[in-house]
Coordinates of C-alpha atoms and ligand atoms in Angstrom, one line a residue:
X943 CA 0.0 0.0 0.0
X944 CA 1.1 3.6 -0.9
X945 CA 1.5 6.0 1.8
X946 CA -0.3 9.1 0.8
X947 CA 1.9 12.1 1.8
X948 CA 0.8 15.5 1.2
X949 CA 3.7 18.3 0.4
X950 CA 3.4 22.3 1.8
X951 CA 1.8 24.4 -0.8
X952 CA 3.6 27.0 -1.8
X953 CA 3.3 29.8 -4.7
X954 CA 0.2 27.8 -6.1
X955 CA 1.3 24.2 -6.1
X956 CA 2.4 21.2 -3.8
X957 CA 6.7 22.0 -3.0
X958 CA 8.7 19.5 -1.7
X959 CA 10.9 19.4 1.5
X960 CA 14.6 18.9 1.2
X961 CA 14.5 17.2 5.2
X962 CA 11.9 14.7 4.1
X963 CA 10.8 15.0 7.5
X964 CA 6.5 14.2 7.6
X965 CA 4.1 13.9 10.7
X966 CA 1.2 11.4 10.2
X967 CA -2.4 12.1 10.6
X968 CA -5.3 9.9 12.8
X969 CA -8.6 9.4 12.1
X970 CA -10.0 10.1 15.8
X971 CA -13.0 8.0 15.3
X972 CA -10.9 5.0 14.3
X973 CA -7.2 5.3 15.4
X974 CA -5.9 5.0 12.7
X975 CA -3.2 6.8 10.3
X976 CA -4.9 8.2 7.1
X977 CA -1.8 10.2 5.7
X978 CA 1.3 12.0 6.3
X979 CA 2.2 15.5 6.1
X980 CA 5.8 16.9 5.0
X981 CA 6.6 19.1 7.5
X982 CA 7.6 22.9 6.2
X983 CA 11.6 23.0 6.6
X984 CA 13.9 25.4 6.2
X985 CA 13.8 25.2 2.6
X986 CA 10.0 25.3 2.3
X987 CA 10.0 28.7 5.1
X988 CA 12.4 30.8 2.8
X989 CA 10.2 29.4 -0.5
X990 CA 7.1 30.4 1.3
X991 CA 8.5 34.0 2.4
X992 CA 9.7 34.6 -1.2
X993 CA 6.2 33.5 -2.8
X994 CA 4.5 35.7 -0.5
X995 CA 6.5 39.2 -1.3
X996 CA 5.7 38.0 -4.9
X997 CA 1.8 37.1 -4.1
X998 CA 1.5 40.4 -1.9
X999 CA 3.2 42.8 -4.9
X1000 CA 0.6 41.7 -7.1
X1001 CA -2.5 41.7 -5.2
X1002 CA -1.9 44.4 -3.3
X1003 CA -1.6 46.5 -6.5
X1004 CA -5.2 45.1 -7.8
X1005 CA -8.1 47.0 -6.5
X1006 CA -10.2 45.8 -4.0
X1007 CA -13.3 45.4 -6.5
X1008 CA -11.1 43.2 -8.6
X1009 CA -9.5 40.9 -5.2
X1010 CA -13.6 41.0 -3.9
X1011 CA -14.2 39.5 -7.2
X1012 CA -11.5 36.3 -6.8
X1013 CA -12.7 36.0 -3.1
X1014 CA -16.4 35.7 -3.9
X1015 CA -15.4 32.8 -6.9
X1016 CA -13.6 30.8 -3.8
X1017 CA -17.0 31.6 -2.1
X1018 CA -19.1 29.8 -4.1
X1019 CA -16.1 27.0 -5.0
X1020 CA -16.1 26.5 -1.0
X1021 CA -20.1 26.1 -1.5
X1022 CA -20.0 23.9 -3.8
X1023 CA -17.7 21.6 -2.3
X1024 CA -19.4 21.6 1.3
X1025 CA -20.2 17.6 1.0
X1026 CA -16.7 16.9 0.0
X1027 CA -14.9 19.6 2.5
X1028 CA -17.3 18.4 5.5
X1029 CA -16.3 15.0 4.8
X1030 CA -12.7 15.8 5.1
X1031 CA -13.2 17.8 8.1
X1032 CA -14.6 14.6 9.9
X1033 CA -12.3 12.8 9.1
X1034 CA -9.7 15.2 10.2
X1035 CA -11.0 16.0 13.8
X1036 CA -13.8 13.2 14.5
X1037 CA -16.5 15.6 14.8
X1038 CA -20.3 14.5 13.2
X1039 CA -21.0 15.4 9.8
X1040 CA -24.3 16.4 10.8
X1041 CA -22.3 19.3 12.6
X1042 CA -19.4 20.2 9.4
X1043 CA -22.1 19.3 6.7
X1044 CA -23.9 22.6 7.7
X1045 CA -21.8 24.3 9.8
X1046 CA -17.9 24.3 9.1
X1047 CA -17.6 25.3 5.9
X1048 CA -20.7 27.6 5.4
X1049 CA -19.8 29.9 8.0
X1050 CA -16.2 30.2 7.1
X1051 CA -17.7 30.6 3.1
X1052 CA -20.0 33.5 5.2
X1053 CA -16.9 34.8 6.7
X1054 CA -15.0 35.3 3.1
X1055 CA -17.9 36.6 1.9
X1056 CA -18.8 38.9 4.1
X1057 CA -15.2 40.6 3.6
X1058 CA -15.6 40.5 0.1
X1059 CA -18.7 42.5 0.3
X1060 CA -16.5 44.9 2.5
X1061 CA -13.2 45.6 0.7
X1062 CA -14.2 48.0 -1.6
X1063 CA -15.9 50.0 1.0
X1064 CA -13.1 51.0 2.6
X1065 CA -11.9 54.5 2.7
X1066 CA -9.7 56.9 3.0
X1067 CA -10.4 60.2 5.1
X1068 CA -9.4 64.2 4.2
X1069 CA -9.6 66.9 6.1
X1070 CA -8.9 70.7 5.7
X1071 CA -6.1 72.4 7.6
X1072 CA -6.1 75.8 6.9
X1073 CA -5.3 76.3 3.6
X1074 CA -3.4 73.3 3.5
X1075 CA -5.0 69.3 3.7
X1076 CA -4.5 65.9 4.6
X1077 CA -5.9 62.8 3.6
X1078 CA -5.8 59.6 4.7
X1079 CA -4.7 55.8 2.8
X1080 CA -5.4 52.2 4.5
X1081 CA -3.1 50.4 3.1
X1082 CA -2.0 46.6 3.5
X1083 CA 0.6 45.5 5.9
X1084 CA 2.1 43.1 3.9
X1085 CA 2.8 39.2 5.0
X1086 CA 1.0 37.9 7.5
X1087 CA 0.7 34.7 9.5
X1088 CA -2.0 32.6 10.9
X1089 CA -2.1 29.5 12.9
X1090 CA -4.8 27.3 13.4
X1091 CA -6.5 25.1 16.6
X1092 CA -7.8 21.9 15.7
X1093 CA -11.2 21.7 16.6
X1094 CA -12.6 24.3 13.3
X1095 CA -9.6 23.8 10.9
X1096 CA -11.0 25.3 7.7
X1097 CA -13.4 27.6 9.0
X1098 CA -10.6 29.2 11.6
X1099 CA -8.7 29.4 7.7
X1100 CA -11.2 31.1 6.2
X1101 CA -12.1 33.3 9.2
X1102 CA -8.4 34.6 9.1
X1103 CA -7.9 34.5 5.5
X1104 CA -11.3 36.5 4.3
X1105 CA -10.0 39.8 6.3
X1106 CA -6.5 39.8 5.9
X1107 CA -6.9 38.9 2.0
X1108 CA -9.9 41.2 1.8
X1109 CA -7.5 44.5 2.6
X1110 CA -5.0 43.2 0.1
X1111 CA -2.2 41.6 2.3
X1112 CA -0.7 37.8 2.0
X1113 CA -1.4 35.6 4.2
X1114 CA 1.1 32.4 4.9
X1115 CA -1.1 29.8 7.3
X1116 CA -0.1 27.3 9.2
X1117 CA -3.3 25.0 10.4
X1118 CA -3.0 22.4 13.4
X1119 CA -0.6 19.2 13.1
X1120 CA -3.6 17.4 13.8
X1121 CA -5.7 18.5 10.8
X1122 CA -3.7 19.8 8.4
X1123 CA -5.7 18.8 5.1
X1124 CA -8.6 21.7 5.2
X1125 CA -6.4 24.5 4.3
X1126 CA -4.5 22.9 1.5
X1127 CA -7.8 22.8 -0.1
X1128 CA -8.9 26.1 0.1
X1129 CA -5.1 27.2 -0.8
X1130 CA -6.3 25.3 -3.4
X1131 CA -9.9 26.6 -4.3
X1132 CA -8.1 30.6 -4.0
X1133 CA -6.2 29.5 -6.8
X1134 CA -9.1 28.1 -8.8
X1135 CA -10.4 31.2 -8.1
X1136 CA -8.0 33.1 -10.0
X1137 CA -5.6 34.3 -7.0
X1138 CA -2.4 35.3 -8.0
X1139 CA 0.2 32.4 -7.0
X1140 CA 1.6 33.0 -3.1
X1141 CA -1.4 35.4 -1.8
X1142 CA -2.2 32.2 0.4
X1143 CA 0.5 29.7 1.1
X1144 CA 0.1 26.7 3.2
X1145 CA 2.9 25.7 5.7
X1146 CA 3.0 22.5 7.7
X1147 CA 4.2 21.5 11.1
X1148 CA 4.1 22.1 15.3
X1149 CA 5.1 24.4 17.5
X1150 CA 8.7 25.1 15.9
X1151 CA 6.9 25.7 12.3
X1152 CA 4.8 28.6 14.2
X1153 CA 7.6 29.8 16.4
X1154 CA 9.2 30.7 12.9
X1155 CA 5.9 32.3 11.6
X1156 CA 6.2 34.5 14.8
X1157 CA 9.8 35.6 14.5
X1158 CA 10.3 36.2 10.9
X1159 CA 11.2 39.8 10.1
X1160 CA 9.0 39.4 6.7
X1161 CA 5.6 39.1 8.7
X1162 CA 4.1 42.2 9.8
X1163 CA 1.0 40.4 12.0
X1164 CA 0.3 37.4 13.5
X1165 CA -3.2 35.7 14.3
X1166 CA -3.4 33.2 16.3
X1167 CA -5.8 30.8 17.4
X1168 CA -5.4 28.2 20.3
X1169 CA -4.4 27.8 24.2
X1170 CA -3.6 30.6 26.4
X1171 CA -0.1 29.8 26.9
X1172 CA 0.5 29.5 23.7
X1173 CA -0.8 32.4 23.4
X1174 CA 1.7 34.0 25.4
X1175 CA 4.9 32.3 23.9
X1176 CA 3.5 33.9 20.4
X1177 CA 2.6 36.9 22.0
X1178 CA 6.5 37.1 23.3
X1179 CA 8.0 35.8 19.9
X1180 CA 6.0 38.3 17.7
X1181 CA 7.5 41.7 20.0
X1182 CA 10.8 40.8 18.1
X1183 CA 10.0 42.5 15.1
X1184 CA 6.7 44.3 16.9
X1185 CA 4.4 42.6 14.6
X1186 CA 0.8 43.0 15.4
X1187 CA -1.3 40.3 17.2
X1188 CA -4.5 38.9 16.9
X1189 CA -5.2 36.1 19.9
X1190 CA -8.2 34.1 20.1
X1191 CA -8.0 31.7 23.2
X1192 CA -9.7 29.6 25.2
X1193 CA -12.4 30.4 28.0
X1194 CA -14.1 29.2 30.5
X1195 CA -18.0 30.8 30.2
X1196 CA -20.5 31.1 32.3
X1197 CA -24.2 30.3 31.1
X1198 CA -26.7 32.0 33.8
X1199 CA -30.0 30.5 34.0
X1200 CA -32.5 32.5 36.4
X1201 CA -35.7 31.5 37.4
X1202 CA -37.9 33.5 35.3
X1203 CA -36.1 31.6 32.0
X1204 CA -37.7 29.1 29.7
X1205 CA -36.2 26.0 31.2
X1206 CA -36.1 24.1 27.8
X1207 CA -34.5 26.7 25.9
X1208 CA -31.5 26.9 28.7
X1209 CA -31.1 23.4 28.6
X1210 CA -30.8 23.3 25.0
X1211 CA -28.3 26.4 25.3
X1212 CA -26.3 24.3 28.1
X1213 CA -26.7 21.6 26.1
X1214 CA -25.4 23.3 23.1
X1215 CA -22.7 25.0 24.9
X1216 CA -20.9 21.7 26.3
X1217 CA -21.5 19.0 24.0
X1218 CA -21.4 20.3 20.3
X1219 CA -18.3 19.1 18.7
X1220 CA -18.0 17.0 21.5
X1221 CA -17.1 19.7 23.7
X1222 CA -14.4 21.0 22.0
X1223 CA -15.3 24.7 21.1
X1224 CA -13.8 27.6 22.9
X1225 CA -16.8 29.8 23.9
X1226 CA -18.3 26.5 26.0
X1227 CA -20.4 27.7 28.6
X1228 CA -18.7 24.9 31.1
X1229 CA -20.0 26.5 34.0
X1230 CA -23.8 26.2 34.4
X1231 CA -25.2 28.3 37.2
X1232 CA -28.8 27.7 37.9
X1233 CA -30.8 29.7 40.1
X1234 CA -31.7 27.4 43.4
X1235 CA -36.0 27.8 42.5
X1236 CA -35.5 25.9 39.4
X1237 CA -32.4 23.7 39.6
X1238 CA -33.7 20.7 40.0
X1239 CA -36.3 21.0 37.3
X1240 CA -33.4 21.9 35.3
X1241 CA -31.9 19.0 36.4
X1242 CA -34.4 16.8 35.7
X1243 CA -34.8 17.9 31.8
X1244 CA -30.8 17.9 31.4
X1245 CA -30.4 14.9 32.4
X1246 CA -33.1 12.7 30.8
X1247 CA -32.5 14.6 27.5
X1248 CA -28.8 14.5 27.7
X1249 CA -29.3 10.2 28.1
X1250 CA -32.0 9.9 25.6
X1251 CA -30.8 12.6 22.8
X1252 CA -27.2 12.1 22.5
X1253 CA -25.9 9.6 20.0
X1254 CA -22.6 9.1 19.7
X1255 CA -20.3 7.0 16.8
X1256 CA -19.0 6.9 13.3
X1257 CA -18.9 10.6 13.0
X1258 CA -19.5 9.8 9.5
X1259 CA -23.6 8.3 10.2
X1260 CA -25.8 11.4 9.7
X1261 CA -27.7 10.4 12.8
X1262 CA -24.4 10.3 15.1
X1263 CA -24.6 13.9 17.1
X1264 CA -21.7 13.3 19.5
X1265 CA -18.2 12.2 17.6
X1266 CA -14.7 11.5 18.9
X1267 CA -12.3 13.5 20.8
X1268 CA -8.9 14.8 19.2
X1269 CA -6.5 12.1 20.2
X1270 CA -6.0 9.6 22.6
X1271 CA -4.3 12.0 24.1
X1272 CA -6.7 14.8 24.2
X1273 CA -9.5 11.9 25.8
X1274 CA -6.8 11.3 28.4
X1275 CA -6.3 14.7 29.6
X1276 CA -10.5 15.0 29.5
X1277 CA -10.7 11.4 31.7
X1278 CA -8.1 13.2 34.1
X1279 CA -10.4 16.0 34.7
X1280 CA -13.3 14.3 35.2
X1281 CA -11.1 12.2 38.4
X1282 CA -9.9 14.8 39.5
X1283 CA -13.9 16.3 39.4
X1284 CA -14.6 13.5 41.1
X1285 CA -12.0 13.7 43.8
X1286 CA -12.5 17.2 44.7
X1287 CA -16.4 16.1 45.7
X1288 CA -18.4 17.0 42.7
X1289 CA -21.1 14.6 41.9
X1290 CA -21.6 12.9 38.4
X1291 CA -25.1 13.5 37.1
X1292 CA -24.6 11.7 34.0
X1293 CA -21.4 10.4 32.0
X1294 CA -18.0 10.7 33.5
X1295 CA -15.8 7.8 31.2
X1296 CA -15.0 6.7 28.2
X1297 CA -17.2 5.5 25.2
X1298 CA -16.7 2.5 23.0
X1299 CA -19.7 2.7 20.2
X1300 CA -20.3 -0.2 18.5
X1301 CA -19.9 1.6 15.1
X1302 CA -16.1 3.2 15.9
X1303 CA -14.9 1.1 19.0
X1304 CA -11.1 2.3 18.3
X1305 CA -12.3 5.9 18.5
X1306 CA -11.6 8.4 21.3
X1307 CA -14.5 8.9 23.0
X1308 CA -15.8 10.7 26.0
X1309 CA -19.9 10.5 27.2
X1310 CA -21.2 13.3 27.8
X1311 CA -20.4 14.4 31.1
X1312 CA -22.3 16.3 34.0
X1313 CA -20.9 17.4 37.2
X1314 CA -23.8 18.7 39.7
X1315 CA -23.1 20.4 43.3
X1316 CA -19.9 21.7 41.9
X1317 CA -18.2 24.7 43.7
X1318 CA -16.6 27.4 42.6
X1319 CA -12.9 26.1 43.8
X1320 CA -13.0 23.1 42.0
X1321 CA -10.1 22.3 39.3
X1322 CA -13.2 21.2 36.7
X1323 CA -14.8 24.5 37.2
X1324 CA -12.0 26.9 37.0
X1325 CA -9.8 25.4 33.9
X1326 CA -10.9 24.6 30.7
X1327 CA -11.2 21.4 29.6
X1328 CA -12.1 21.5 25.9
X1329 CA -14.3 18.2 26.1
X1330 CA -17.8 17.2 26.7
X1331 CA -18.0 18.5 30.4
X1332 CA -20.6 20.6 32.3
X1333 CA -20.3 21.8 36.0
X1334 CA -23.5 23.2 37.3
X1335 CA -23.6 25.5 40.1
X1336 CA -26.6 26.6 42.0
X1337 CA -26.9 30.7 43.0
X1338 CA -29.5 32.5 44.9
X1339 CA -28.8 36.3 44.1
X1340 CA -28.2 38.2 41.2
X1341 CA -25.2 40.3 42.3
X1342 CA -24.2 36.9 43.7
X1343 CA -23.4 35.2 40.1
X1344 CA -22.5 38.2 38.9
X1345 CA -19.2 38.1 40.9
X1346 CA -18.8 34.4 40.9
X1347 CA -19.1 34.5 36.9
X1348 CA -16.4 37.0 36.5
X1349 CA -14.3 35.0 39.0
X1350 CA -11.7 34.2 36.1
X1351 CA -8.8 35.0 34.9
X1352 CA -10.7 34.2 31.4
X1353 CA -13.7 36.0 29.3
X1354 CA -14.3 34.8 26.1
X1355 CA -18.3 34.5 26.5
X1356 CA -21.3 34.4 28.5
X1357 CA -24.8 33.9 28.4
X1358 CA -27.8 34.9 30.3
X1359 CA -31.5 33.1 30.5
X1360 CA -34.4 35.3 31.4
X1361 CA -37.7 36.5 29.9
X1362 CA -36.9 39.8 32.3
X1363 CA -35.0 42.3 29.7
X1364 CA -34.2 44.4 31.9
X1365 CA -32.3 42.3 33.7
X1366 CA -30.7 40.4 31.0
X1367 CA -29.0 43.0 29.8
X1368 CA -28.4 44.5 33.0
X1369 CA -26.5 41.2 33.6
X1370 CA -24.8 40.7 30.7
X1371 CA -23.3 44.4 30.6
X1372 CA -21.3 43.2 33.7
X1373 CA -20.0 40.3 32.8
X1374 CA -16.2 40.3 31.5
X1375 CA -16.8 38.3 28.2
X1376 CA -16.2 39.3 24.7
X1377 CA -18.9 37.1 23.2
X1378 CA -22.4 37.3 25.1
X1379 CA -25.6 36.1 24.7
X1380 CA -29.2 36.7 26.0
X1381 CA -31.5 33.6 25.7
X1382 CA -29.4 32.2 23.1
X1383 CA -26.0 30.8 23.0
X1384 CA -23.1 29.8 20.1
X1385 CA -24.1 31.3 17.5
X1386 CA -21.7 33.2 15.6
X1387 CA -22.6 35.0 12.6
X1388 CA -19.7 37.3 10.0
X1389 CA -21.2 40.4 11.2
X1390 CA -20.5 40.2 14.9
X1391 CA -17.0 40.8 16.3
X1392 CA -15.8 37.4 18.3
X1393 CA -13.0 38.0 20.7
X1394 CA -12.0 37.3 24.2
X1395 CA -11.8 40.1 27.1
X1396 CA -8.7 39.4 29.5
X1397 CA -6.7 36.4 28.9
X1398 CA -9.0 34.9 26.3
X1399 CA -7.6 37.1 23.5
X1400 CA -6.9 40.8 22.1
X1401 CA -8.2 41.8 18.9
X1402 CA -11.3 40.7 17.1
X1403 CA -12.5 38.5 14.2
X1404 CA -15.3 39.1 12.1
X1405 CA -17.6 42.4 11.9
X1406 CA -16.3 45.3 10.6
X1407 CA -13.5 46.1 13.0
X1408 CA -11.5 42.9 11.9
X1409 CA -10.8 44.6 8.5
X1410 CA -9.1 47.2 10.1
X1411 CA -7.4 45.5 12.0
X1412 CA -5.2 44.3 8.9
X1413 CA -4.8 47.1 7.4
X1414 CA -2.2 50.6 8.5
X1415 CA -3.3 54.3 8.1
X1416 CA -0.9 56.4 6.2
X1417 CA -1.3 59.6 6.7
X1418 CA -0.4 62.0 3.6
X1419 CA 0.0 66.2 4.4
X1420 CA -0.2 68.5 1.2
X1421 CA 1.0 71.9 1.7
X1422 CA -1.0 74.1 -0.3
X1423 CA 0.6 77.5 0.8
X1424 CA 3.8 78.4 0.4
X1425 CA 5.8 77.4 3.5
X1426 CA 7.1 79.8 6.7
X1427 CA 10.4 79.0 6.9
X1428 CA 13.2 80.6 9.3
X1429 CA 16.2 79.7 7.6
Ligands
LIG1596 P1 -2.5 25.0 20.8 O1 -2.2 26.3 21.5 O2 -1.9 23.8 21.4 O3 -2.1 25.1 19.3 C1 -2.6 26.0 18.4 C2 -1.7 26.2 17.2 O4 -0.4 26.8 17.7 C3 -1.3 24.9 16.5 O5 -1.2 25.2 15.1 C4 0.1 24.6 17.1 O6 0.9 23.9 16.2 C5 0.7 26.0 17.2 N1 1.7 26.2 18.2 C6 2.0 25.4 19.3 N2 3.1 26.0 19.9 C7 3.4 27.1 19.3 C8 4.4 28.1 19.5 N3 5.3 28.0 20.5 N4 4.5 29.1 18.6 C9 3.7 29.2 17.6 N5 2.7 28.3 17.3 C10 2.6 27.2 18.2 O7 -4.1 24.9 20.8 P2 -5.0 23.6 20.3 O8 -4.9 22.5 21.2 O9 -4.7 23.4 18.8 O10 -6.5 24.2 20.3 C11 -7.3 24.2 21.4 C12 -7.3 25.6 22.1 O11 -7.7 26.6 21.2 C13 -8.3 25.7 23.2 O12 -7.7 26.4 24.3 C14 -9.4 26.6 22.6 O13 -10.1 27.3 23.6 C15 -8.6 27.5 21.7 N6 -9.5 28.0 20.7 C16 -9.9 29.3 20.7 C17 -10.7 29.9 19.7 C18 -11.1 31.3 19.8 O14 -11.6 31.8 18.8 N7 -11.0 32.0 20.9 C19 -11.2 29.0 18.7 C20 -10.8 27.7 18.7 C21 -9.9 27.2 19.7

């Protein structure tokens, strides 16, 4: 049997590594290796960087009607494709294709288009100064680098790519080791497209292949998607060359449920919040807190829906809703939380070990998990643990879970449940988180800024901030009268 390797692309086409070095790629749901990956060496970094001045000098120089044009063809390529791009999405991360079938790839096609629609609004300003004026440019900064998480590989590639491409910069990515195929096709479908060659290169690798991406001298911004210390190490690599950052971390939301809210909307929310992808999203609202006059009605309807709803398996059957975890390792680290839950007194209401489905018995599974009686102390409610794992908490008083939510270090989002409006958004204007929402909770649509307040991030994707955000103001003064000089 042939190994299927795939190469770094690079300038428009698949480049071989001089190290021959590769990495090899599991199937989550089956434990198994589907393909190998060359991993971007030194010759493949200085082929990428050289591409990308290339790429950037000639779409940089296009105008932004003509780059929204090639961005809205990869747009309706990405479209087109969604069966074949959620399949390979599954197979990449183990998450259901009920999930990437109408979820992964549309909103990262919404994202890219959404930018499209916005690069040729942007302007310019001018302003009278006396007789004299000034005007304004917002020009490109040139290379830039993004780098991947795991759990959305080729939306967080589109989410990065449709702003930074949209104000007319390059962008070289580098997606997760763990699922590395995604953005080699859309580096792929921007070509289709009609992209000029090195606008969007594709490097491969871990943590030394971004460490480059966040000390080269070339690249003017980094955006970066993964764990908090990670985030820092980038953070500290990137003020070599004071290159701009863009961090979207982890979190470790609250979801507050009062007593006035529709109980079977929250628990849909906490429902949604904790086990979609299996748990593995960042803006999770892991800790529940229930007010204490309906928590064990909420209780009740979590729990019997959570054992009769949830299906987990071959990630691949349409009817599967819960698929595999990561890696083995990944499920470990989850499995260690949930003892150490355990230990620290919590109770299980449900879950709490691994899962062997009949129909992907290799794969890494974890049932869906729910810790009740939980305190604020515990290790399972104050770290994130980026699997299928609630801790509920019961509260009495409203300035009470106000200070308990924003007990963290954290704030990526938060959600409030009540049919009072007044005090939803009284609530929700207090709470440190980024991403909020009233009687709702995950969505996350191309025209709403997504970022984390404290440690969960700095900067902002999507809306109309993001575009700005890769793009520098040059500032141009005509003199108009004939200048005062004393020499
Ligand atoms: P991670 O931090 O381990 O890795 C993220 C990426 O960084 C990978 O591509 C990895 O190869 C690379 N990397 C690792 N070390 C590096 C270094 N020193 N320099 C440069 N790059 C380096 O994160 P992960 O395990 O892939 O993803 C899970 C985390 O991502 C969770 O904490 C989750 O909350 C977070 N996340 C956040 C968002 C968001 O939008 N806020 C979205 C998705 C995931």
């Amino acid at each position: 049997m042939t190994t299927l390797i795939y190469q770094n692309f690079i300038h428009g086409a698949f480049v071989a590594n001089k190290s021959k070095e590769t990495f090899p790629v599991i199937n989550p749901a089956t434990d198994e290796v589907m393909y190998h990956v060359e991993v971007a060496d030194e010759y493949i970094q200085r082929q990428a960087i050289g591409s990308a001045q290339q790429g950037f000098a000639q779409w940089s120089a296009m105008t932004p009607v003509e780059r929204s044009r090639i961005l809205n063809k990869a747009v309706y390529l990405l479209r087109e494709r969604n069966d074949e791009l959620a399949k390979i999405e599954v197979l990449d991360t183990g998450k259901p294709i009920q999930e990437a079938d109408c979820v992964d790839i549309q909103t990262g096609a919404d994202v890219i288009e959404y930018f499209a629609g916005l690069a040729p609004t942007q302007m310019g300003a001018q302003q009278p100064v006396g007789d004299d004026f000034f005007y304004t440019r917002k020009e490109p900064l040139g290379i830039c680098a993004g780098i991947g998480a795991w759990n959305y590989p080729l939306q967080i590639a589109c989410w990065k790519s449709g702003p930074a491409l949209a104000a007319g910069n390059a962008l070289i990515f580098k997606p997760s080791e763990e699922t590395p195929l995604g953005a080699i096709k859309l580096a792929e479908i921007f070509i289709e497209a009609g992209m000029p060659a090195g606008v969007f290169n594709v490097v491969q690798g871990a943590a030394n292949v971004g460490q480059w991406l966040t000390t080269h001298p070339e690249i003017e911004k980094v955006s970066f998607t993964g764990e908090v210390g990670t985030g820092k190490k980038v953070m500290q690599s990137a003020a070599s060359n004071l290159k701009e950052v863009t961090m979207e971390l982890g979190g470790k939301s609250p979801l507050i449920v009062f007593d006035d809210a529709d109980i079977t909307e929250a628990v849909s929310a906490a429902m949604l919040g904790n086990f979609y992808t299996q748990g593995e999203i960042c803006t999770n609202c892991t800790r529940v807190y229930v007010h204490k006059d309906i928590y064990q009605a909420f209780l009740t309807e979590l729990k019997t829906r959570t054992e009769q709803n949830i299906i987990a398996g071959d990630p691949l059957d349409p009817k599967v809703n819960l698929g595999a975890l990561i890696s083995k390792q990944h499920q470990k680290l989850v499995l260690d939380y949930i003892e150490q839950g355990k230990n620290e007194g919590a109770k299980l209401l449900t879950g709490g070990h691994a899962l062997t489905p009949e129909s992907a018995p290799n794969g890494y599974f974890v049932a869906p998990t729910i810790f009740v009686d939980c305190t604020d102390d515990m290790t399972i409610v104050k770290e994130e643990i980026f699997g299928p794992v609630m801790s509920v908490l019961v509260f009495e008083d409203e300035d009470e879970v106000i200070a308990r939510a924003n007990d963290t270090e954290l704030g990526l989002g938060a959600g409030v449940f009540s049919l009072n409006i007044q005090r939803a958004h009284r609530v929700i204007h207090q709470l440190k988180a980024g991403i909020c929402w009233i009687n709702s909770y995950g969505n996350s649509p191309a025209e709403m800024p997504v970022g984390g307040y404290q440690q969960s991030g700095i900067g902002r994707e999507n809306g109309v901030e993001t575009l700005n955000s890769y793009t520098q103001t040059k500032s141009v003064y005509v003199g108009m009268s004939k200048i005062e000089s004393p020499f």
